[in-house]
Amino acid sequence: MLVADLHIHSRYSRATARDMGPEALWRHAQLKGVDLLGTGDFTHPAWWAELAEKLVETGDGAYQLRPDLAAALGESLPPSCRRPPRFLPSAEISSIYKRHGQTRKVHSLILMPTLQDAARLNQRLDKLGNIKSDGRPILGLDARDLLELCLEVCPEVIFIPAHIWTPWFSVFGSKSGFDALEEAFDDLTCHIKALETGLSSDPPMNWRLSALDGYTLVSNSDAHSPAKLAREANLLDCPATFHDLARALSLGAAGGFLGTIEFFPDEGKYHLDGHRKCGLCLGPDETRAYGGRCPVCGGPITVGVLSRVAELADRPEGYRPPAAAHFESLAPLDEVVAEVLGQGPATKAVGAAVDGLRRRLGPELTILRQTPLEELARAGGPVLAEAIDRLRAGKVVLQGGFDGQFGVVRLFSPAERQRLAGQKALLDLAPVTGRGRGRKAAARPVDSRQPAAPAAAPTAVDQGLDEFQRRAMDYDGGHLIVRAGPGAGKTRLLTARAARLVAGGGDASRLLLVTFTRKAAEELGQRLATLGLEAARTHTFHGLGLEILTDHLGRRPAIVADQRREEILSQAAKAVDLPPGQVDWAISRLKQRLDQRPEPTLAPAWLAYEQALAAEGLLDLDDLPRQAALALAQDGALAGRWSGKFDHILVDEYQDANPVQVALLRRLAAGGALVAAIGDPDQAIYGFRGAERALFADFGRDFAGARSFDLRRNYRSSGRIVAAATALMAAEAGREAYAPQAVNPAGPLVECFEAADPQAEAIWLAQRVVELLGGLDSRQVEAGAGARSQGFSAGDIAVLYRLHAQAEPIAQALARVGAPTQVAATAHLAELDPLDLRAQRVKLLSMHAAKGLEFPVVFVVGLEEGLLPYQPPGKDAADPDEERRLLYVAMTRARQRLFLSRCCWRMLFGESRRPGRSPFWADLPGELLVAHKSKARRRARQLVLF
DNA sequence: GCGGAGTAGCTTTTT
DNA sequence: GCTACTCCGC
């Protein structure tokens, strides 16, 4: 018979013993009596490398410690315990994600046949999240998607939902789990053969759910230190190989799965209900009587495993399915000896006694399970024999664990213990009460869920546009321009107008929608396709230019490659003795206009650049719309073909237009097409690349007879966020009043923090993220983050900054707390794994990149002098009005929660600065803000959470 | 043609 | 403070 412990952690996981290395595992497995051991943590690159170095294949589908290492260590083992264990690559992954509108936190145990298979999984996981900073990585990946990925990498994978009943991190957990396996794993549920019951539940509890009948119930230690190995384990009657294990888990008894060694579930940290902070421990009935609220403080009671099992059970207590496997409830030998000696389990005396017992009797599990009582008495005295006899018979006194506090197993009554302390002789033992289980289970579910995130904004759904949107949608009297503030339903209006035009008899193929980015064009195209408008033309300005030029030239123009362009630029720059970057910028700016002649200082470079391109028959990207507009002006036949091509032209983000683009639109509309432009001059943030915000106001001049519409309703953000953003814009000197109206309720205040330095800002931010997510690991949960959970997922959160240089410390702090994070600038969408797009992560991106996006929670960091408005060293300051609009864009990305922060000290460009607050800070009304304080008290808690 | 020293310049971004 | 580039010497 084999003893198998498949779920452990290495020293690369949080809060684990430093000696959790292959050698210590090898040694302690033998001291405990484990034959087959999961390596744990194979996802961690350093641990994987160590395993690859120190383990060797046995040849029949398992691993063993390298013989030379084993030989060197063998001496340190008592001969009675020498039975070298085998290893199988294992790991645990924490999936934290939102599913069906709720935050889910599910841990999964994964076993792979070989380290090479593990490496291939690691390769895939590495793209999806951070597997380098924690042996038990946290991914924003749906548990089902994780299973899919594992199966893709290795169809033989053993995938086991871990400690399925723990409240915070398991598939059935009361706080963030599911009610059924199928809810979590959908179509892939059939690939799950085994479930890990965890310390706080034992087989009889699980037998109460008929839904679990087909699964092999396994038990493992989840050990964080060598001493905890095999505190729970599996008993197998099969060879110690991966495939035999897989077969045993799949077939149960028929495959050689004999049963499990268990903790008394009462001893688990989450067996009963309760509230640790208030010292309150409750049974299911009591929790129900209190309505799930702590009677001391009113906070939510942490519903334990016993209650949760009762909630989902469909069978009475005590039911035993016919196919149920054997199990044995034990307590660790050091705890037994500790009680016999009347000392703590970690004391020297207990250690020495356990050591002596192992020497004489063999591994701890053998002592606990098999050694005859007479032998125990001879080796350890009659009291020890009596203790173990009681343990084997289940005659123990239990005090249940709750809300993160371990329970206690006692083998002797208080009176007995007192007498034990005084004498060494055999005791006159009074009968002890039976096992402390059998509490009445709660008959009705206790609703312990977090309050749902505030209801989604009442967007203008159904066909239902509001009256203002509808007027703009329906207008047929000529050109029109729509000023649409943040969250006003801009895209909705665009697509609705397109649909209306076609529904009214228009020809979809004579409809043109123009955007600035390919991403926007693709998204718009997709939305139109869902409305049955595939025939409508969706283009970027550049794509449109390319098509017109192709028509004009009779061939597709060649576009200069980046590298060649740089060469040409640096050549051209030599003609004027300017840095190439500056020449690049100046030429590009010139090409945003049709009429501009280069200044004399630039002229030679401009000439050289244009001649070089012309000589090779190349165009640059700026040429596409520009040359197209010029060609339409010069080539009458071309103009004839294109000016009559469309009946309607819809343009998004018009505030970002430049004169070339407007000229192009005018030529396309010359045949009578109606132009509908939509945008928001308050969100014009691309002046630096040639956009001219004034063109928005000049629309009526460029497109005669145009009518203006105004969409002021904000369907996105809470009232206070809208009010703060509006106040920011209202403070701009010489500005006309323009007040968007929030449709949503006021919501919480805008939360502000002034940090000593970027590190402190990042730590504060990471701390808030932990709270928003309700804790990412058990330490954070137990430090209180669970109770403050806000029901957000990592994908709901964005961090916005002025300079990418600000991202680094924040990404690091988020990695330290284990939050799945994605720094937007580093990822090219096209190269991503399809699963990558599904991974839910905190997004770090520039304020510019955030335009057009929205997030339930937004952090805007670095609201400092010098950063906002940006003051580049040794250069002209950025346009303060545009920088104000940039902050406006950033703030208005937030739906529910907005956090603003700044640093009092910062190192930027090698220069130590003590910046004051951004001048924009003062424009935010104090009554909308609440300051977060940085206090020593808070620091103490941070230490716990980090 | 290479390497070492010295120094300038550092955003935001799309096609 | 970092790097990427130029310039100069061999």
PDB file of N, CA, C and O in Angstrom, chain A residues 654-699:
ATOM      1  N   TYR A 654     -14.401  63.263 -33.763  1.00  0.00           N
ATOM      2  CA  TYR A 654     -14.077  64.354 -34.681  1.00  0.00           C
ATOM      3  C   TYR A 654     -13.129  65.385 -34.063  1.00  0.00           C
ATOM      4  O   TYR A 654     -12.415  66.085 -34.769  1.00  0.00           O
ATOM      5  N   GLN A 655     -13.107  65.452 -32.751  1.00  0.00           N
ATOM      6  CA  GLN A 655     -12.195  66.416 -32.111  1.00  0.00           C
ATOM      7  C   GLN A 655     -10.731  66.074 -32.380  1.00  0.00           C
ATOM      8  O   GLN A 655      -9.854  66.902 -32.155  1.00  0.00           O
ATOM      9  N   ASP A 656     -10.466  64.863 -32.869  1.00  0.00           N
ATOM     10  CA  ASP A 656      -9.094  64.452 -33.169  1.00  0.00           C
ATOM     11  C   ASP A 656      -8.717  64.662 -34.634  1.00  0.00           C
ATOM     12  O   ASP A 656      -7.639  64.259 -35.061  1.00  0.00           O
ATOM     13  N   ALA A 657      -9.616  65.286 -35.381  1.00  0.00           N
ATOM     14  CA  ALA A 657      -9.353  65.439 -36.819  1.00  0.00           C
ATOM     15  C   ALA A 657      -8.275  66.493 -37.064  1.00  0.00           C
ATOM     16  O   ALA A 657      -8.085  67.418 -36.268  1.00  0.00           O
ATOM     17  N   ASN A 658      -7.569  66.331 -38.184  1.00  0.00           N
ATOM     18  CA  ASN A 658      -6.628  67.365 -38.619  1.00  0.00           C
ATOM     19  C   ASN A 658      -7.111  67.925 -39.959  1.00  0.00           C
ATOM     20  O   ASN A 658      -8.031  67.383 -40.580  1.00  0.00           O
ATOM     21  N   PRO A 659      -6.524  69.009 -40.429  1.00  0.00           N
ATOM     22  CA  PRO A 659      -7.043  69.661 -41.637  1.00  0.00           C
ATOM     23  C   PRO A 659      -7.036  68.761 -42.871  1.00  0.00           C
ATOM     24  O   PRO A 659      -7.941  68.860 -43.711  1.00  0.00           O
ATOM     25  N   VAL A 660      -6.058  67.886 -42.973  1.00  0.00           N
ATOM     26  CA  VAL A 660      -6.022  66.985 -44.119  1.00  0.00           C
ATOM     27  C   VAL A 660      -7.248  66.066 -44.112  1.00  0.00           C
ATOM     28  O   VAL A 660      -7.893  65.838 -45.140  1.00  0.00           O
ATOM     29  N   GLN A 661      -7.568  65.571 -42.936  1.00  0.00           N
ATOM     30  CA  GLN A 661      -8.701  64.654 -42.837  1.00  0.00           C
ATOM     31  C   GLN A 661     -10.014  65.359 -43.153  1.00  0.00           C
ATOM     32  O   GLN A 661     -10.891  64.792 -43.817  1.00  0.00           O
ATOM     33  N   VAL A 662     -10.118  66.606 -42.697  1.00  0.00           N
ATOM     34  CA  VAL A 662     -11.333  67.376 -42.995  1.00  0.00           C
ATOM     35  C   VAL A 662     -11.425  67.618 -44.502  1.00  0.00           C
ATOM     36  O   VAL A 662     -12.499  67.479 -45.112  1.00  0.00           O
ATOM     37  N   ALA A 663     -10.292  67.942 -45.112  1.00  0.00           N
ATOM     38  CA  ALA A 663     -10.291  68.181 -46.558  1.00  0.00           C
ATOM     39  C   ALA A 663     -10.727  66.911 -47.297  1.00  0.00           C
ATOM     40  O   ALA A 663     -11.520  66.970 -48.253  1.00  0.00           O
ATOM     41  N   LEU A 664     -10.222  65.794 -46.832  1.00  0.00           N
ATOM     42  CA  LEU A 664     -10.586  64.524 -47.467  1.00  0.00           C
ATOM     43  C   LEU A 664     -12.095  64.280 -47.346  1.00  0.00           C
ATOM     44  O   LEU A 664     -12.769  63.912 -48.328  1.00  0.00           O
ATOM     45  N   LEU A 665     -12.621  64.531 -46.170  1.00  0.00           N
ATOM     46  CA  LEU A 665     -14.069  64.350 -45.961  1.00  0.00           C
ATOM     47  C   LEU A 665     -14.872  65.272 -46.876  1.00  0.00           C
ATOM     48  O   LEU A 665     -15.870  64.868 -47.465  1.00  0.00           O
ATOM     49  N   ARG A 666     -14.383  66.500 -46.981  1.00  0.00           N
ATOM     50  CA  ARG A 666     -15.126  67.464 -47.814  1.00  0.00           C
ATOM     51  C   ARG A 666     -15.170  67.001 -49.261  1.00  0.00           C
ATOM     52  O   ARG A 666     -16.180  67.126 -49.940  1.00  0.00           O
ATOM     53  N   ARG A 667     -14.079  66.480 -49.740  1.00  0.00           N
ATOM     54  CA  ARG A 667     -14.055  66.033 -51.142  1.00  0.00           C
ATOM     55  C   ARG A 667     -14.969  64.827 -51.339  1.00  0.00           C
ATOM     56  O   ARG A 667     -15.627  64.693 -52.360  1.00  0.00           O
ATOM     57  N   LEU A 668     -14.999  63.959 -50.314  1.00  0.00           N
ATOM     58  CA  LEU A 668     -15.874  62.787 -50.426  1.00  0.00           C
ATOM     59  C   LEU A 668     -17.342  63.187 -50.353  1.00  0.00           C
ATOM     60  O   LEU A 668     -18.213  62.483 -50.876  1.00  0.00           O
ATOM     61  N   ALA A 669     -17.591  64.309 -49.680  1.00  0.00           N
ATOM     62  CA  ALA A 669     -18.980  64.746 -49.514  1.00  0.00           C
ATOM     63  C   ALA A 669     -19.408  65.700 -50.616  1.00  0.00           C
ATOM     64  O   ALA A 669     -20.555  66.154 -50.638  1.00  0.00           O
ATOM     65  N   ALA A 670     -18.488  65.986 -51.535  1.00  0.00           N
ATOM     66  CA  ALA A 670     -18.770  67.011 -52.550  1.00  0.00           C
ATOM     67  C   ALA A 670     -19.971  66.617 -53.415  1.00  0.00           C
ATOM     68  O   ALA A 670     -20.679  67.473 -53.932  1.00  0.00           O
ATOM     69  N   GLY A 671     -20.212  65.319 -53.545  1.00  0.00           N
ATOM     70  CA  GLY A 671     -21.329  64.882 -54.379  1.00  0.00           C
ATOM     71  C   GLY A 671     -22.658  64.859 -53.656  1.00  0.00           C
ATOM     72  O   GLY A 671     -23.634  64.347 -54.202  1.00  0.00           O
ATOM     73  N   GLY A 672     -22.692  65.379 -52.443  1.00  0.00           N
ATOM     74  CA  GLY A 672     -23.971  65.465 -51.749  1.00  0.00           C
ATOM     75  C   GLY A 672     -24.117  64.556 -50.544  1.00  0.00           C
ATOM     76  O   GLY A 672     -25.170  64.541 -49.911  1.00  0.00           O
ATOM     77  N   ALA A 673     -23.087  63.778 -50.225  1.00  0.00           N
ATOM     78  CA  ALA A 673     -23.175  62.938 -49.028  1.00  0.00           C
ATOM     79  C   ALA A 673     -23.355  63.811 -47.797  1.00  0.00           C
ATOM     80  O   ALA A 673     -22.806  64.908 -47.710  1.00  0.00           O
ATOM     81  N   LEU A 674     -24.126  63.309 -46.855  1.00  0.00           N
ATOM     82  CA  LEU A 674     -24.305  64.026 -45.595  1.00  0.00           C
ATOM     83  C   LEU A 674     -23.282  63.503 -44.583  1.00  0.00           C
ATOM     84  O   LEU A 674     -23.154  62.295 -44.392  1.00  0.00           O
ATOM     85  N   VAL A 675     -22.584  64.428 -43.984  1.00  0.00           N
ATOM     86  CA  VAL A 675     -21.577  64.051 -42.993  1.00  0.00           C
ATOM     87  C   VAL A 675     -22.156  64.219 -41.594  1.00  0.00           C
ATOM     88  O   VAL A 675     -22.671  65.295 -41.265  1.00  0.00           O
ATOM     89  N   ALA A 676     -22.084  63.156 -40.824  1.00  0.00           N
ATOM     90  CA  ALA A 676     -22.462  63.231 -39.417  1.00  0.00           C
ATOM     91  C   ALA A 676     -21.205  62.991 -38.594  1.00  0.00           C
ATOM     92  O   ALA A 676     -20.635  61.904 -38.635  1.00  0.00           O
ATOM     93  N   ALA A 677     -20.756  64.017 -37.897  1.00  0.00           N
ATOM     94  CA  ALA A 677     -19.546  63.883 -37.082  1.00  0.00           C
ATOM     95  C   ALA A 677     -19.947  63.856 -35.622  1.00  0.00           C
ATOM     96  O   ALA A 677     -20.912  64.497 -35.216  1.00  0.00           O
ATOM     97  N   ILE A 678     -19.192  63.076 -34.847  1.00  0.00           N
ATOM     98  CA  ILE A 678     -19.490  62.994 -33.419  1.00  0.00           C
ATOM     99  C   ILE A 678     -18.182  63.062 -32.662  1.00  0.00           C
ATOM    100  O   ILE A 678     -17.149  62.585 -33.146  1.00  0.00           O
ATOM    101  N   GLY A 679     -18.203  63.703 -31.521  1.00  0.00           N
ATOM    102  CA  GLY A 679     -16.969  63.812 -30.746  1.00  0.00           C
ATOM    103  C   GLY A 679     -17.169  64.688 -29.529  1.00  0.00           C
ATOM    104  O   GLY A 679     -18.294  65.042 -29.183  1.00  0.00           O
ATOM    105  N   ASP A 680     -16.071  64.989 -28.871  1.00  0.00           N
ATOM    106  CA  ASP A 680     -16.142  65.814 -27.670  1.00  0.00           C
ATOM    107  C   ASP A 680     -14.885  66.660 -27.583  1.00  0.00           C
ATOM    108  O   ASP A 680     -13.802  66.127 -27.314  1.00  0.00           O
ATOM    109  N   PRO A 681     -15.004  67.950 -27.826  1.00  0.00           N
ATOM    110  CA  PRO A 681     -13.798  68.795 -27.773  1.00  0.00           C
ATOM    111  C   PRO A 681     -13.107  68.757 -26.408  1.00  0.00           C
ATOM    112  O   PRO A 681     -11.906  69.009 -26.313  1.00  0.00           O
ATOM    113  N   ASP A 682     -13.858  68.398 -25.359  1.00  0.00           N
ATOM    114  CA  ASP A 682     -13.232  68.295 -24.037  1.00  0.00           C
ATOM    115  C   ASP A 682     -12.327  67.076 -23.932  1.00  0.00           C
ATOM    116  O   ASP A 682     -11.581  66.931 -22.972  1.00  0.00           O
ATOM    117  N   GLN A 683     -12.428  66.182 -24.893  1.00  0.00           N
ATOM    118  CA  GLN A 683     -11.577  64.991 -24.864  1.00  0.00           C
ATOM    119  C   GLN A 683     -10.518  65.031 -25.964  1.00  0.00           C
ATOM    120  O   GLN A 683      -9.987  63.996 -26.354  1.00  0.00           O
ATOM    121  N   ALA A 684     -10.234  66.228 -26.441  1.00  0.00           N
ATOM    122  CA  ALA A 684      -9.200  66.370 -27.473  1.00  0.00           C
ATOM    123  C   ALA A 684      -7.831  66.335 -26.802  1.00  0.00           C
ATOM    124  O   ALA A 684      -7.452  67.256 -26.086  1.00  0.00           O
ATOM    125  N   ILE A 685      -7.108  65.247 -27.015  1.00  0.00           N
ATOM    126  CA  ILE A 685      -5.812  65.099 -26.341  1.00  0.00           C
ATOM    127  C   ILE A 685      -4.702  64.761 -27.319  1.00  0.00           C
ATOM    128  O   ILE A 685      -3.639  64.309 -26.928  1.00  0.00           O
ATOM    129  N   TYR A 686      -4.974  64.940 -28.604  1.00  0.00           N
ATOM    130  CA  TYR A 686      -3.965  64.588 -29.586  1.00  0.00           C
ATOM    131  C   TYR A 686      -3.464  65.783 -30.386  1.00  0.00           C
ATOM    132  O   TYR A 686      -3.027  65.649 -31.518  1.00  0.00           O
ATOM    133  N   GLY A 687      -3.521  66.973 -29.765  1.00  0.00           N
ATOM    134  CA  GLY A 687      -2.969  68.159 -30.404  1.00  0.00           C
ATOM    135  C   GLY A 687      -1.511  67.964 -30.773  1.00  0.00           C
ATOM    136  O   GLY A 687      -1.046  68.433 -31.814  1.00  0.00           O
ATOM    137  N   PHE A 688      -0.787  67.222 -29.950  1.00  0.00           N
ATOM    138  CA  PHE A 688       0.658  67.048 -30.182  1.00  0.00           C
ATOM    139  C   PHE A 688       0.953  66.266 -31.448  1.00  0.00           C
ATOM    140  O   PHE A 688       2.074  66.261 -31.927  1.00  0.00           O
ATOM    141  N   ARG A 689      -0.050  65.587 -31.983  1.00  0.00           N
ATOM    142  CA  ARG A 689       0.242  64.905 -33.229  1.00  0.00           C
ATOM    143  C   ARG A 689      -0.580  65.471 -34.383  1.00  0.00           C
ATOM    144  O   ARG A 689      -0.818  64.804 -35.371  1.00  0.00           O
ATOM    145  N   GLY A 690      -0.975  66.725 -34.230  1.00  0.00           N
ATOM    146  CA  GLY A 690      -1.537  67.436 -35.366  1.00  0.00           C
ATOM    147  C   GLY A 690      -3.040  67.602 -35.385  1.00  0.00           C
ATOM    148  O   GLY A 690      -3.579  68.255 -36.278  1.00  0.00           O
ATOM    149  N   ALA A 691      -3.731  67.003 -34.408  1.00  0.00           N
ATOM    150  CA  ALA A 691      -5.177  67.195 -34.354  1.00  0.00           C
ATOM    151  C   ALA A 691      -5.475  68.655 -34.023  1.00  0.00           C
ATOM    152  O   ALA A 691      -4.770  69.277 -33.231  1.00  0.00           O
ATOM    153  N   GLU A 692      -6.507  69.181 -34.641  1.00  0.00           N
ATOM    154  CA  GLU A 692      -6.886  70.579 -34.365  1.00  0.00           C
ATOM    155  C   GLU A 692      -8.305  70.614 -33.840  1.00  0.00           C
ATOM    156  O   GLU A 692      -9.267  70.463 -34.572  1.00  0.00           O
ATOM    157  N   ARG A 693      -8.361  70.856 -32.548  1.00  0.00           N
ATOM    158  CA  ARG A 693      -9.628  70.842 -31.854  1.00  0.00           C
ATOM    159  C   ARG A 693     -10.592  71.871 -32.425  1.00  0.00           C
ATOM    160  O   ARG A 693     -11.806  71.689 -32.429  1.00  0.00           O
ATOM    161  N   ALA A 694     -10.016  72.992 -32.934  1.00  0.00           N
ATOM    162  CA  ALA A 694     -10.862  74.078 -33.442  1.00  0.00           C
ATOM    163  C   ALA A 694     -11.722  73.609 -34.606  1.00  0.00           C
ATOM    164  O   ALA A 694     -12.782  74.180 -34.872  1.00  0.00           O
ATOM    165  N   LEU A 695     -11.285  72.555 -35.283  1.00  0.00           N
ATOM    166  CA  LEU A 695     -12.065  72.057 -36.419  1.00  0.00           C
ATOM    167  C   LEU A 695     -13.453  71.600 -35.989  1.00  0.00           C
ATOM    168  O   LEU A 695     -14.389  71.595 -36.781  1.00  0.00           O
ATOM    169  N   PHE A 696     -13.555  71.224 -34.722  1.00  0.00           N
ATOM    170  CA  PHE A 696     -14.859  70.799 -34.213  1.00  0.00           C
ATOM    171  C   PHE A 696     -15.831  71.973 -34.247  1.00  0.00           C
ATOM    172  O   PHE A 696     -16.958  71.859 -34.745  1.00  0.00           O
ATOM    173  N   ALA A 697     -15.334  73.113 -33.735  1.00  0.00           N
ATOM    174  CA  ALA A 697     -16.169  74.316 -33.729  1.00  0.00           C
ATOM    175  C   ALA A 697     -16.395  74.832 -35.148  1.00  0.00           C
ATOM    176  O   ALA A 697     -17.409  75.470 -35.440  1.00  0.00           O
ATOM    177  N   ASP A 698     -15.445  74.548 -36.036  1.00  0.00           N
ATOM    178  CA  ASP A 698     -15.528  75.048 -37.411  1.00  0.00           C
ATOM    179  C   ASP A 698     -16.311  74.116 -38.340  1.00  0.00           C
ATOM    180  O   ASP A 698     -16.325  74.320 -39.553  1.00  0.00           O
ATOM    181  N   PHE A 699     -16.904  73.110 -37.766  1.00  0.00           N
ATOM    182  CA  PHE A 699     -17.591  72.116 -38.601  1.00  0.00           C
ATOM    183  C   PHE A 699     -18.628  72.783 -39.523  1.00  0.00           C
ATOM    184  O   PHE A 699     -18.737  72.458 -40.703  1.00  0.00           O
TER     185      PHE A 699
END
